């Protein structure tokens, strides 16, 4: 087998992630590797924590980047907070809610499902009902921005219900962080995870997480060890944590963290509310253009994610033919449907650095030419 | 807090890893990100598998790169192969053997320890004794090259004992892959994991793994789900596997895999036996130079790793003072001792791209100047 260096095509990434990576982030990524206990690196990790606290709008000391993709960030939240037998209410309205449920079962938790239709937000009423029916529930989990459907749920309301019923909350913010308003402390979120390859516009592979004091207390009070050694937050914190001497847990993904640092710096320089507004504005341009093409959204306007536009594939149009044409002719990637939505929808991402006028214009023109 | 872009110092990395990254690998790392289901990316993944098969000297179809560091690769092997109650013999002669034991317990396995002194190889006789005493053992696990002590164990012999006693073998090759002879198929290794930041000279964050047919059969025959969703190999294989359509599991760390691809290509271009010989030769130069400085190895010559030289800190010399001087004045990183060896030893890495004459010369001269 003849193999040579891999030179990827230059794509425009408007799927559900990874999204266009900012050029400054790619530059940061390839700076010289240094040791994971080098004082210079430790200093940079402290900055990453500060920048993540800004992005999450939290003062949680236990804020860090898990050395693996969002799915591992999800698992980190579940395996650390669930002890065998804990009752956990999971709100499901798409693929990632189902993945949360899977995590509960594999962590030895007792699963209570609250289900909503795909394309609809999580219903606070149904959650409240479930919490009343299960007064012994310990944790409520839901997805803030469902990547499989493009739906935004009311995280503030859902977390407040959790708190009223003495539950900790676990929130999936993989697609929401940096794209729509999110206030970890104000909303009382106890455990949250995200990914770097969505609205942060960094490369995939790292998962920012944050735990409230209440969550940390539950972790510290565990009677059983966390089933994952790699994701055991008490151990990881001895490396990421505080002002004390750092102790080795695993070798940090040094260069990927350079990239995360740079992407978070970009976000702070732009400012969170400016970033949220930019996503909203680009979404509005895209929406108008898509509607002119006769393409309709499958999500109600009230709970539509600006950064992930889920639209119905027009009748008589072949999913794969169109996406292949966009990729091959325009180097443009849009996302296919996932799970129950396969073949039914496209997911058009406008995330982070990808949410800019030239991408929207290209996407609209390319779709117009391809569909006609 | 004033934060700006992070420009790391240019270090020479001669610790236990991360090691010097080849410039071509850093270039590959920063190429444009593409989608994790892009046909171009899928093609590259196939090449990564082929190149990993070469590096591991295996024809195992189930060969891939775990999207997280070596510790996660370790965990992937244990959580997939152990079902609750399985008896697992772990040979411990350093930090990473202990970590394996921790993984067994957290996976619900029944742990049998075979312990050897730090700085000594795993004793085949003790393993045989343990296997005779525990005829119901299902798995034998050991570290090929102990990163905490610089000791090489006889993987061929240990795997053959495992097989004689109807056990599967799990081998830690984090530090051995690419640095010393390793033949997965010939030695009958059933599950093996490594890291990219050692003798492969790529950036940290990815863990190559490979599973034999017997290991895959055990995974497929499980009666209980793998406790980790993220590391569940049956699910991951639906993304990495075969010629069929790839299905989404998690978002692959696209750019990190570009780097792994390039580093494996470097290894194949050099040739495994040339790489092994280069490590041996550079080790020999370093050894002679260190001995001239009156610095002695703590590991017997017969089981000494060329790529990780563990030496006693000379009497009256302060560990941290010397390492800080090397780092600050020469930009040279060498490794401290780990666990029981903290303050007692230095670990001088000669791994992958780091194993070259200019590094050895710098290290010897810098140590000479610093110690005198």
XYZ file of C-alpha atoms in Angstrom:
744
model
C 0.000 0.000 0.000
C 1.539 3.266 -1.124
C 1.080 5.920 1.521
C 2.392 9.451 1.511
C 1.899 12.592 3.623
C -1.738 13.557 3.929
C -2.758 16.929 2.537
C -6.430 17.459 3.317
C -8.614 19.435 0.950
C -9.478 22.958 2.100
C -13.114 22.623 3.076
C -15.674 25.108 4.311
C -17.195 23.330 7.303
C -20.882 24.108 7.777
C -21.999 20.871 9.332
C -22.677 20.075 12.977
C -18.939 20.171 13.766
C -16.054 20.168 13.423
C -16.523 23.675 12.162
C -14.115 26.056 10.447
C -11.106 26.451 12.702
C -9.754 29.965 13.086
C -6.335 30.315 11.339
C -4.802 31.699 14.540
C -5.919 28.533 16.315
C -4.255 26.276 13.739
C -1.081 28.311 14.143
C -1.198 27.944 17.904
C -1.756 24.208 17.532
C 1.539 23.651 15.765
C 3.774 25.591 18.154
C 6.609 23.560 19.691
C 5.505 20.876 22.127
C 6.732 21.350 25.694
C 6.494 19.127 28.734
C 3.127 18.766 30.469
C 4.776 19.702 33.767
C 6.864 22.536 32.311
C 6.269 25.711 34.367
C 5.406 27.537 31.137
C 2.737 24.960 30.377
C 1.299 25.022 33.888
C 0.968 28.803 33.546
C -0.917 28.361 30.298
C -3.269 25.835 31.901
C -4.139 28.399 34.555
C -5.032 30.812 31.769
C -7.154 28.160 30.053
C -9.107 27.760 33.278
C -9.640 31.517 33.589
C -10.758 31.730 29.961
C -13.098 28.767 30.386
C -14.612 30.384 33.450
C -15.361 33.399 31.287
C -16.857 31.287 28.486
C -19.016 29.332 30.933
C -19.780 32.456 33.004
C -18.793 30.723 36.195
C -16.485 31.111 39.138
C -16.286 27.351 39.647
C -12.742 26.463 40.677
C -13.294 22.996 39.245
C -13.251 24.127 35.613
C -10.927 22.425 33.179
C -10.521 20.717 29.833
C -10.969 16.942 29.671
C -8.242 15.428 27.468
C -10.701 13.825 25.056
C -13.747 14.703 22.927
C -17.179 15.847 24.153
C -18.417 12.268 24.572
C -15.718 11.788 27.189
C -16.702 15.078 28.816
C -20.240 13.728 29.026
C -18.993 10.504 30.555
C -16.819 12.441 33.021
C -19.917 14.216 34.358
C -21.962 11.023 34.702
C -19.363 8.659 36.139
C -18.209 11.193 38.711
C -21.648 12.273 39.909
C -23.523 8.976 39.820
C -23.031 6.366 42.491
C -24.557 2.946 41.911
C -28.291 3.106 42.539
C -28.623 6.898 42.219
C -31.835 7.813 40.475
C -31.203 10.088 37.495
C -33.845 11.851 35.399
C -32.707 12.251 31.804
C -34.664 14.476 29.435
C -34.463 13.074 25.936
C -35.315 14.968 22.751
C -32.627 13.700 20.393
C -29.498 11.574 19.971
C -27.518 13.172 22.751
C -30.232 12.797 25.355
C -30.240 9.108 24.487
C -26.484 9.010 24.916
C -26.900 10.542 28.367
C -29.389 7.793 29.228
C -26.875 5.209 28.055
C -24.288 6.790 30.355
C -26.638 6.585 33.336
C -27.202 2.884 32.810
C -23.509 2.142 32.314
C -22.666 4.119 35.460
C -25.010 1.966 37.532
C -27.615 4.699 37.935
C -31.349 4.147 37.987
C -32.708 5.765 34.850
C -35.922 7.803 34.627
C -36.626 9.008 31.101
C -38.547 12.163 30.228
C -39.133 12.060 26.513
C -40.048 14.764 24.039
C -40.406 14.553 20.311
C -37.334 15.117 18.184
C -37.340 18.739 17.035
C -39.126 19.922 20.188
C -37.476 21.369 23.283
C -37.439 19.562 26.619
C -40.751 20.200 28.364
C -40.338 21.732 31.835
C -43.812 20.480 32.717
C -42.923 16.894 31.972
C -39.722 17.240 33.964
C -41.635 18.636 36.927
C -44.094 15.775 36.735
C -41.260 13.248 36.723
C -39.590 14.925 39.682
C -42.837 14.813 41.626
C -43.285 11.156 40.757
C -39.662 10.414 41.778
C -38.920 12.414 44.921
C -35.817 10.274 45.458
C -34.194 11.448 42.210
C -30.689 12.825 42.768
C -29.735 14.210 39.359
C -31.431 15.847 36.369
C -29.671 15.755 33.000
C -30.552 17.375 29.699
C -29.073 18.779 26.522
C -29.035 22.559 26.224
C -28.618 22.611 22.435
C -29.473 19.280 20.769
C -26.947 18.789 17.981
C -29.096 16.142 16.335
C -32.139 18.410 15.909
C -31.021 22.032 16.264
C -33.264 22.673 19.259
C -32.557 24.951 22.207
C -34.082 24.021 25.571
C -34.672 26.362 28.486
C -31.681 25.462 30.632
C -32.406 28.126 33.234
C -35.900 26.826 33.869
C -34.869 23.162 33.862
C -32.009 23.765 36.314
C -34.271 25.707 38.615
C -36.734 22.786 38.658
C -33.870 20.431 39.444
C -32.810 22.615 42.356
C -36.373 22.861 43.710
C -36.427 19.093 43.855
C -32.985 18.781 45.471
C -31.323 17.431 42.373
C -27.982 18.263 40.858
C -28.080 19.200 37.177
C -25.893 17.915 34.355
C -26.043 19.998 31.184
C -24.760 19.165 27.701
C -23.454 22.422 26.227
C -21.454 20.873 23.402
C -23.145 22.944 20.729
C -24.352 25.856 22.857
C -21.115 27.153 24.414
C -20.153 30.364 22.625
C -23.150 30.331 20.276
C -26.098 31.242 22.495
C -26.444 32.752 25.987
C -25.292 30.405 28.733
C -24.757 31.378 32.373
C -23.519 28.487 34.478
C -23.574 30.275 37.844
C -26.736 32.337 37.329
C -28.671 29.324 36.149
C -27.319 27.090 38.897
C -25.825 24.433 36.621
C -23.916 21.811 38.644
C -22.006 19.954 35.945
C -21.543 21.031 32.365
C -19.497 19.777 29.446
C -18.818 21.083 25.986
C -16.629 20.471 22.964
C -13.977 22.560 21.272
C -14.972 21.849 17.674
C -18.271 23.739 17.665
C -18.704 27.416 18.515
C -15.216 27.678 19.992
C -13.755 27.000 16.531
C -10.894 24.927 17.765
C -9.924 21.471 16.582
C -11.919 18.480 17.843
C -10.623 16.353 20.692
C -11.022 18.322 23.926
C -13.982 18.755 26.235
C -14.272 21.748 28.579
C -16.102 20.889 31.809
C -17.094 22.710 34.967
C -18.430 21.474 38.312
C -20.197 23.547 40.974
C -19.250 23.349 44.649
C -22.262 21.118 45.238
C -21.112 18.767 42.497
C -17.577 18.712 43.884
C -18.993 17.928 47.326
C -20.895 14.966 45.902
C -17.760 13.707 44.185
C -15.688 14.094 47.352
C -18.359 12.322 49.398
C -18.525 9.253 47.161
C -18.541 5.888 48.904
C -17.438 4.026 45.776
C -14.544 4.872 43.454
C -15.354 6.446 40.113
C -15.479 3.565 37.628
C -13.175 5.360 35.184
C -9.616 5.983 36.296
C -8.925 8.241 33.324
C -11.963 10.435 33.997
C -11.814 10.423 37.816
C -12.116 14.137 38.527
C -10.580 13.926 41.993
C -7.421 12.584 40.382
C -7.531 14.929 37.414
C -7.936 17.895 39.765
C -4.603 17.077 41.379
C -3.066 17.942 38.022
C -5.325 20.839 36.928
C -6.115 22.122 40.367
C -5.400 25.094 42.551
C -2.145 26.708 43.487
C -0.521 23.592 44.931
C 2.142 21.555 43.234
C 0.732 19.753 40.201
C 0.945 16.009 40.310
C 1.062 13.781 37.292
C -2.163 12.026 36.330
C -1.936 11.509 32.592
C 0.040 13.283 29.880
C -2.005 16.305 28.826
C -2.625 16.819 25.107
C -0.232 19.754 25.084
C -0.706 21.089 21.567
C -4.483 20.658 21.572
C -4.541 22.821 24.691
C -2.514 25.538 22.924
C -5.345 25.584 20.393
C -8.059 25.719 23.039
C -6.223 28.584 24.728
C -6.110 30.566 21.498
C -9.746 29.872 20.627
C -10.913 30.968 24.069
C -8.815 34.092 23.759
C -10.543 34.858 20.450
C -13.878 34.487 22.192
C -12.898 36.768 25.024
C -11.549 39.378 22.638
C -14.790 39.404 20.685
C -16.857 39.263 23.865
C -19.559 36.714 24.596
C -22.529 38.931 23.798
C -20.986 40.056 20.521
C -20.416 36.416 19.607
C -24.016 35.508 20.467
C -25.248 38.453 18.377
C -23.077 37.499 15.417
C -24.500 33.970 15.443
C -28.039 35.395 15.573
C -27.379 37.794 12.699
C -25.765 35.240 10.399
C -28.570 32.836 11.171
C -31.095 35.491 10.147
C -29.398 35.992 6.766
C -29.246 32.250 6.220
C -32.876 31.789 7.246
C -34.120 34.417 4.795
C -32.054 32.916 1.997
C -33.159 29.350 2.686
C -36.800 30.354 2.819
C -36.408 32.053 -0.576
C -35.172 28.712 -1.874
C -38.288 27.081 -0.477
C -36.373 25.234 2.200
C -38.140 25.086 5.532
C -36.913 24.714 9.081
C -38.138 21.771 11.089
C -37.765 23.566 14.414
C -40.116 26.272 15.706
C -38.596 29.731 15.585
C -38.860 30.107 19.357
C -36.455 27.278 20.101
C -34.306 27.290 16.974
C -30.531 27.266 17.388
C -28.902 30.026 15.330
C -25.699 27.989 15.143
C -27.294 24.782 13.881
C -30.012 25.084 11.274
C -31.981 21.914 10.766
C -34.004 22.000 7.582
C -36.174 19.490 5.781
C -34.652 18.006 2.643
C -37.016 19.162 -0.134
C -39.270 16.524 -1.671
C -37.715 14.595 -4.491
C -34.201 15.680 -3.591
C -31.627 13.010 -2.887
C -29.719 13.673 0.333
C -26.391 12.126 -0.574
C -26.316 13.421 -4.161
C -26.664 16.998 -2.961
C -24.176 16.735 -0.118
C -21.625 15.050 -2.360
C -22.043 17.750 -4.988
C -21.586 20.470 -2.379
C -18.469 18.752 -1.079
C -16.921 17.863 -4.421
C -17.730 21.000 -6.381
C -17.693 23.719 -3.709
C -15.625 22.075 -0.956
C -18.604 22.828 1.242
C -19.618 20.431 3.975
C -23.126 20.514 5.418
C -24.398 17.900 7.844
C -26.686 14.952 7.234
C -29.462 13.943 9.604
C -28.600 11.780 12.581
C -30.527 8.840 14.006
C -34.259 9.136 13.296
C -33.562 12.160 11.074
C -31.227 10.367 8.647
C -32.253 11.179 5.085
C -34.918 13.608 6.323
C -32.953 16.709 7.202
C -29.794 18.643 6.642
C -27.983 20.352 9.453
C -26.298 23.587 8.466
C -23.843 24.817 11.023
C -22.951 28.444 11.607
C -20.599 27.960 14.475
C -17.899 30.214 15.848
C -15.514 31.309 13.109
C -17.833 29.608 10.623
C -20.622 32.082 11.383
C -19.630 34.770 8.898
C -21.131 36.412 5.868
C -18.943 34.728 3.240
C -19.919 31.278 4.460
C -23.626 32.109 4.448
C -23.403 33.574 0.947
C -21.496 30.576 -0.394
C -23.896 28.119 1.181
C -26.973 29.833 -0.229
C -25.539 30.156 -3.716
C -24.201 26.604 -3.770
C -27.511 25.184 -2.593
C -29.390 27.252 -5.173
C -27.170 26.027 -8.004
C -27.268 22.444 -6.821
C -30.994 22.184 -6.248
C -31.974 23.810 -9.531
C -6.070 38.918 34.302
C -4.136 39.910 31.208
C -3.883 36.984 28.823
C -2.366 36.936 25.376
C -1.474 34.296 22.790
C 0.767 31.599 24.183
C 4.194 31.203 22.638
C 5.878 28.231 24.269
C 9.647 28.192 24.714
C 11.539 25.949 22.297
C 12.567 23.057 24.526
C 14.617 19.959 23.884
C 12.477 17.204 25.371
C 14.535 14.404 26.916
C 12.154 13.322 29.623
C 9.786 10.348 29.689
C 7.486 12.047 27.148
C 6.248 14.080 25.484
C 9.396 13.883 23.456
C 10.704 16.080 20.636
C 8.066 16.148 17.929
C 9.296 15.845 14.380
C 8.854 19.162 12.489
C 6.978 17.367 9.704
C 4.530 16.102 12.302
C 3.879 19.608 13.650
C 3.285 20.760 10.091
C 0.812 17.960 9.469
C -0.967 18.798 12.716
C -1.879 22.287 11.570
C -3.276 21.403 8.162
C -6.881 22.463 7.568
C -9.450 20.602 9.638
C -11.945 18.561 7.624
C -15.045 16.659 8.666
C -14.639 13.383 10.536
C -16.884 11.689 7.971
C -15.306 13.376 4.949
C -14.312 10.697 2.409
C -10.798 12.164 2.380
C -10.578 11.715 6.137
C -11.948 8.174 6.069
C -9.259 7.328 3.521
C -6.608 8.734 5.821
C -7.949 6.678 8.737
C -7.558 3.526 6.659
C -3.930 4.493 6.102
C -3.460 5.133 9.824
C -4.670 1.599 10.489
C -2.302 0.132 7.911
C 0.607 2.115 9.354
C -0.295 1.080 12.901
C -0.407 -2.544 11.810
C 3.145 -2.107 10.569
C 4.300 -0.395 13.771
C 2.697 -3.098 15.926
C 3.731 -5.885 13.506
C 0.239 -7.262 13.401
C -2.474 -8.141 10.957
C -5.210 -7.486 13.533
C -8.159 -5.848 11.790
C -9.123 -4.294 15.090
C -6.247 -1.819 15.149
C -6.976 1.852 15.630
C -6.189 5.025 17.536
C -8.175 5.790 20.684
C -9.146 9.489 20.721
C -7.428 10.166 24.041
C -4.058 9.684 25.775
C -2.381 6.391 26.693
C -4.205 6.167 30.021
C -7.452 5.979 28.084
C -5.933 3.367 25.786
C -5.094 1.355 28.894
C -8.638 1.750 30.170
C -10.047 0.763 26.767
C -8.210 -2.568 26.970
C -9.344 -3.318 30.521
C -12.988 -2.236 30.356
C -13.575 -4.059 27.097
C -11.902 -7.322 28.070
C -12.932 -7.627 31.696
C -16.407 -8.695 32.683
C -17.374 -8.362 36.337
C -15.774 -11.165 38.316
C -13.106 -12.057 35.756
C -9.870 -12.941 37.470
C -6.976 -10.864 36.135
C -3.297 -11.346 36.949
C -1.428 -8.049 36.871
C 2.363 -8.014 36.987
C 3.538 -4.912 38.819
C 7.060 -3.513 38.722
C 6.371 0.227 38.638
C 3.759 2.978 38.452
C 2.035 1.725 35.331
C 1.590 -1.817 36.603
C -0.142 -0.268 39.602
C -2.356 1.744 37.296
C -3.296 -1.470 35.506
C -4.256 -2.991 38.860
C -6.415 0.065 39.577
C -8.125 -0.460 36.236
C -8.883 -4.084 37.053
C -10.552 -3.148 40.323
C -12.567 -0.333 38.767
C -13.688 -2.642 35.961
C -15.087 -5.119 38.460
C -12.360 -7.681 37.896
C -10.833 -9.894 40.561
C -7.241 -8.762 40.976
C -4.256 -11.056 41.447
C -1.007 -9.148 41.870
C 2.421 -10.443 40.899
C 4.921 -7.987 42.265
C 8.537 -7.354 41.428
C 10.862 -4.702 42.765
C 10.968 -1.365 41.009
C 13.860 -1.364 38.587
C 13.577 -5.112 37.968
C 11.750 -6.792 35.074
C 8.592 -8.830 35.564
C 9.584 -12.320 36.652
C 8.207 -15.059 34.367
C 8.655 -17.553 37.202
C 6.455 -15.576 39.550
C 3.846 -15.180 36.823
C 3.873 -18.917 36.186
C 3.467 -19.597 39.880
C 0.490 -17.231 40.064
C -1.119 -18.837 37.034
C -0.725 -22.276 38.597
C -2.244 -20.987 41.821
C -5.126 -19.364 39.932
C -6.183 -21.756 37.175
C -9.386 -19.728 36.763
C -7.516 -16.558 35.720
C -8.762 -15.177 32.407
C -6.327 -12.358 31.668
C -2.637 -11.555 32.226
C -1.540 -7.919 32.085
C 1.917 -6.388 32.248
C 3.971 -3.428 31.102
C 6.454 -4.088 28.316
C 8.578 -0.996 28.992
C 7.981 0.531 32.439
C 8.109 4.291 31.976
C 8.565 4.841 35.697
C 11.740 2.738 35.955
C 13.179 2.288 32.467
C 12.889 -1.498 32.574
C 12.140 -3.823 29.685
C 10.280 -7.053 30.434
C 10.241 -10.176 28.293
C 6.873 -9.720 26.611
C 7.290 -12.762 24.386
C 7.875 -15.076 27.327
C 5.102 -13.562 29.456
C 2.542 -13.787 26.643
C 3.471 -17.372 25.963
C 2.894 -18.213 29.644
C -0.479 -16.460 29.472
C -1.441 -18.527 26.445
C -0.310 -21.788 28.074
C -2.696 -21.029 30.906
C -5.600 -20.049 28.642
C -5.382 -16.368 29.438
C -5.629 -13.396 27.165
C -2.761 -10.919 27.464
C -2.937 -7.135 27.823
C 0.350 -5.352 27.154
C 1.313 -1.747 27.887
C 3.550 -0.635 25.022
C 3.315 3.099 25.692
C 7.065 3.557 25.854
C 8.164 0.515 23.850
C 6.394 1.033 20.509
C 8.949 2.210 17.966
C 11.857 2.125 20.416
C 12.559 -1.576 20.945
C 11.533 -4.767 19.130
C 7.838 -5.564 19.498
C 5.964 -8.211 17.515
C 2.285 -8.333 18.390
C 1.358 -11.308 16.218
C 4.515 -13.359 16.714
C 4.374 -12.955 20.456
C 0.628 -13.636 20.632
C -0.351 -10.369 22.310
C -4.144 -10.085 22.589
C -4.600 -6.442 23.512
C -1.993 -3.719 23.343
C -2.016 0.027 23.801
C 0.559 2.728 23.281
C 0.914 6.499 23.184
C 1.882 8.886 20.428
C 4.153 11.149 22.487
C 6.962 8.660 23.069
C 8.932 6.870 20.359
C 6.424 7.839 17.662
C 7.386 11.508 18.171
C 3.923 12.851 17.670
C 2.040 15.164 19.994
C 0.437 13.715 23.126
C -3.254 12.883 23.202
C -3.809 9.736 21.135
C -3.462 6.075 22.026
C -2.903 3.416 19.360
C -4.482 0.075 20.291
C -4.797 -3.348 18.722
C -6.905 -6.391 19.599
C -6.380 -9.963 18.429
C -9.208 -12.089 17.077
C -9.441 -13.855 20.422
C -9.777 -10.519 22.194
C -12.436 -9.368 19.733
C -14.302 -12.636 20.296
C -14.284 -12.025 24.046
C -15.582 -8.500 23.531
C -18.325 -9.694 21.172
C -19.319 -12.447 23.597
C -19.755 -10.120 26.587
C -22.854 -10.633 28.672
C -22.664 -7.160 30.213
C -22.183 -3.846 28.407
C -18.766 -2.212 28.569
C -18.954 0.264 31.444
C -17.543 3.087 29.330
C -19.632 4.275 26.409
C -16.776 6.394 25.053
C -14.311 3.494 25.084
C -16.715 0.721 24.016
C -14.715 -0.905 21.222
C -17.732 -2.524 19.558
C -19.158 0.960 19.059
C -15.857 2.565 18.118
C -15.265 -0.172 15.542
C -18.426 0.855 13.707
C -16.618 4.118 12.983
C -13.042 2.838 12.470
C -13.934 -0.531 11.105
C -13.793 -2.443 7.886
C -15.003 -1.553 4.452
C -18.605 -0.877 5.445
C -20.177 2.520 5.791
C -18.751 4.360 8.766
C -21.219 5.322 11.423
C -20.807 8.203 13.787
C -19.677 7.378 17.311
C -17.838 10.458 18.531
C -16.082 13.263 16.689
C -12.571 12.068 15.939
C -9.664 14.360 16.868
C -9.054 15.122 13.204
C -5.853 17.159 13.388
C -4.234 14.947 16.003
C -4.765 12.043 13.621
C -3.045 13.958 10.805
C -0.056 14.116 13.137
C -0.218 10.425 14.004
C -0.409 9.576 10.302
C 2.709 11.616 9.574
C 4.642 10.206 12.515
C 3.812 6.633 11.527
C 4.862 7.398 7.982
C 8.217 8.634 9.300
C 8.599 5.374 11.174
C 7.781 3.287 8.121
C 10.157 5.281 5.958
C 12.981 4.753 8.426
C 12.011 1.129 8.970
C 11.355 -0.464 12.338
C 14.678 -2.224 12.665
C 16.596 0.917 11.724
C 14.632 2.835 14.346
C 15.378 0.189 16.982
C 19.060 0.287 16.062
C 19.191 4.084 16.213
C 17.719 4.023 19.722
C 20.287 1.416 20.776
C 23.182 3.402 19.306
C 22.217 6.731 20.830
C 21.666 4.998 24.138
C 25.185 3.585 23.942
C 26.700 7.041 23.403
C 24.681 8.436 26.260
C 25.596 5.562 28.538
C 29.334 5.997 27.953
C 29.077 9.734 28.542
C 27.031 9.392 31.703
C 29.400 6.810 33.125
C 32.302 9.176 32.485
C 30.422 11.725 34.583
C 30.142 9.150 37.350
C 26.407 8.776 36.881
C 25.174 5.216 37.214
C 22.170 3.391 35.852
C 19.751 1.846 38.290
C 18.651 -0.857 35.859
C 20.708 -3.917 34.924
C 22.150 -3.744 31.436
C 20.197 -6.819 30.344
C 16.799 -5.215 30.828
C 17.645 -1.554 30.302
C 15.470 0.468 27.935
C 17.582 2.366 25.391
C 14.842 4.972 25.033
C 14.442 5.705 28.742
C 17.588 5.902 30.825
C 16.948 5.843 34.540
C 19.970 6.968 36.506
C 20.624 7.593 40.181
C 20.841 11.245 41.168
C 24.445 11.587 42.449
C 24.904 11.985 46.196
C 24.643 15.541 47.430
C 22.989 16.763 44.237
C 19.624 18.461 44.515
C 17.130 17.049 42.020
C 15.063 20.157 41.399
C 17.993 22.573 41.289
C 19.625 20.602 38.501
C 16.494 20.052 36.478
C 15.536 23.720 36.759
C 19.006 24.792 35.659
C 18.856 22.453 32.665
C 15.434 23.806 31.731
C 16.136 27.483 32.307
C 19.656 27.685 30.949
C 19.688 25.051 28.185
C 15.963 24.664 27.467
C 16.580 21.000 28.157
C 13.955 18.896 29.893
C 14.891 15.649 31.583
C 12.453 13.676 33.701
C 12.170 13.435 37.462
C 11.490 10.200 39.290
C 7.918 9.021 39.644
C 6.210 7.472 42.662
C 8.704 5.641 44.889
C 11.562 6.997 42.755
C 10.774 10.686 43.297
C 13.974 12.547 44.222
C 16.037 9.369 43.713
C 16.417 9.173 39.951
C 16.363 11.070 36.697
C 14.774 9.656 33.613
C 16.527 10.661 30.417
C 14.473 9.966 27.336
C 15.893 9.183 23.914
C 12.677 8.613 22.126
C 11.851 8.710 18.435
C 13.010 11.960 16.863
C 14.647 12.809 20.191
C 17.094 9.919 19.831
C 19.745 11.742 17.841
C 23.366 12.693 18.297
C 22.847 16.421 18.904
C 20.481 15.731 21.782
C 22.833 13.269 23.412
C 25.761 15.678 23.070
C 23.781 18.579 24.512
C 22.517 16.504 27.401
C 25.973 15.257 28.354
C 27.580 18.670 28.112
C 24.769 20.404 30.001
C 24.861 17.822 32.783
C 28.634 18.102 33.014
C 28.496 21.887 33.300
C 25.621 21.813 35.760
C 26.984 19.143 38.079
C 30.483 20.626 38.287
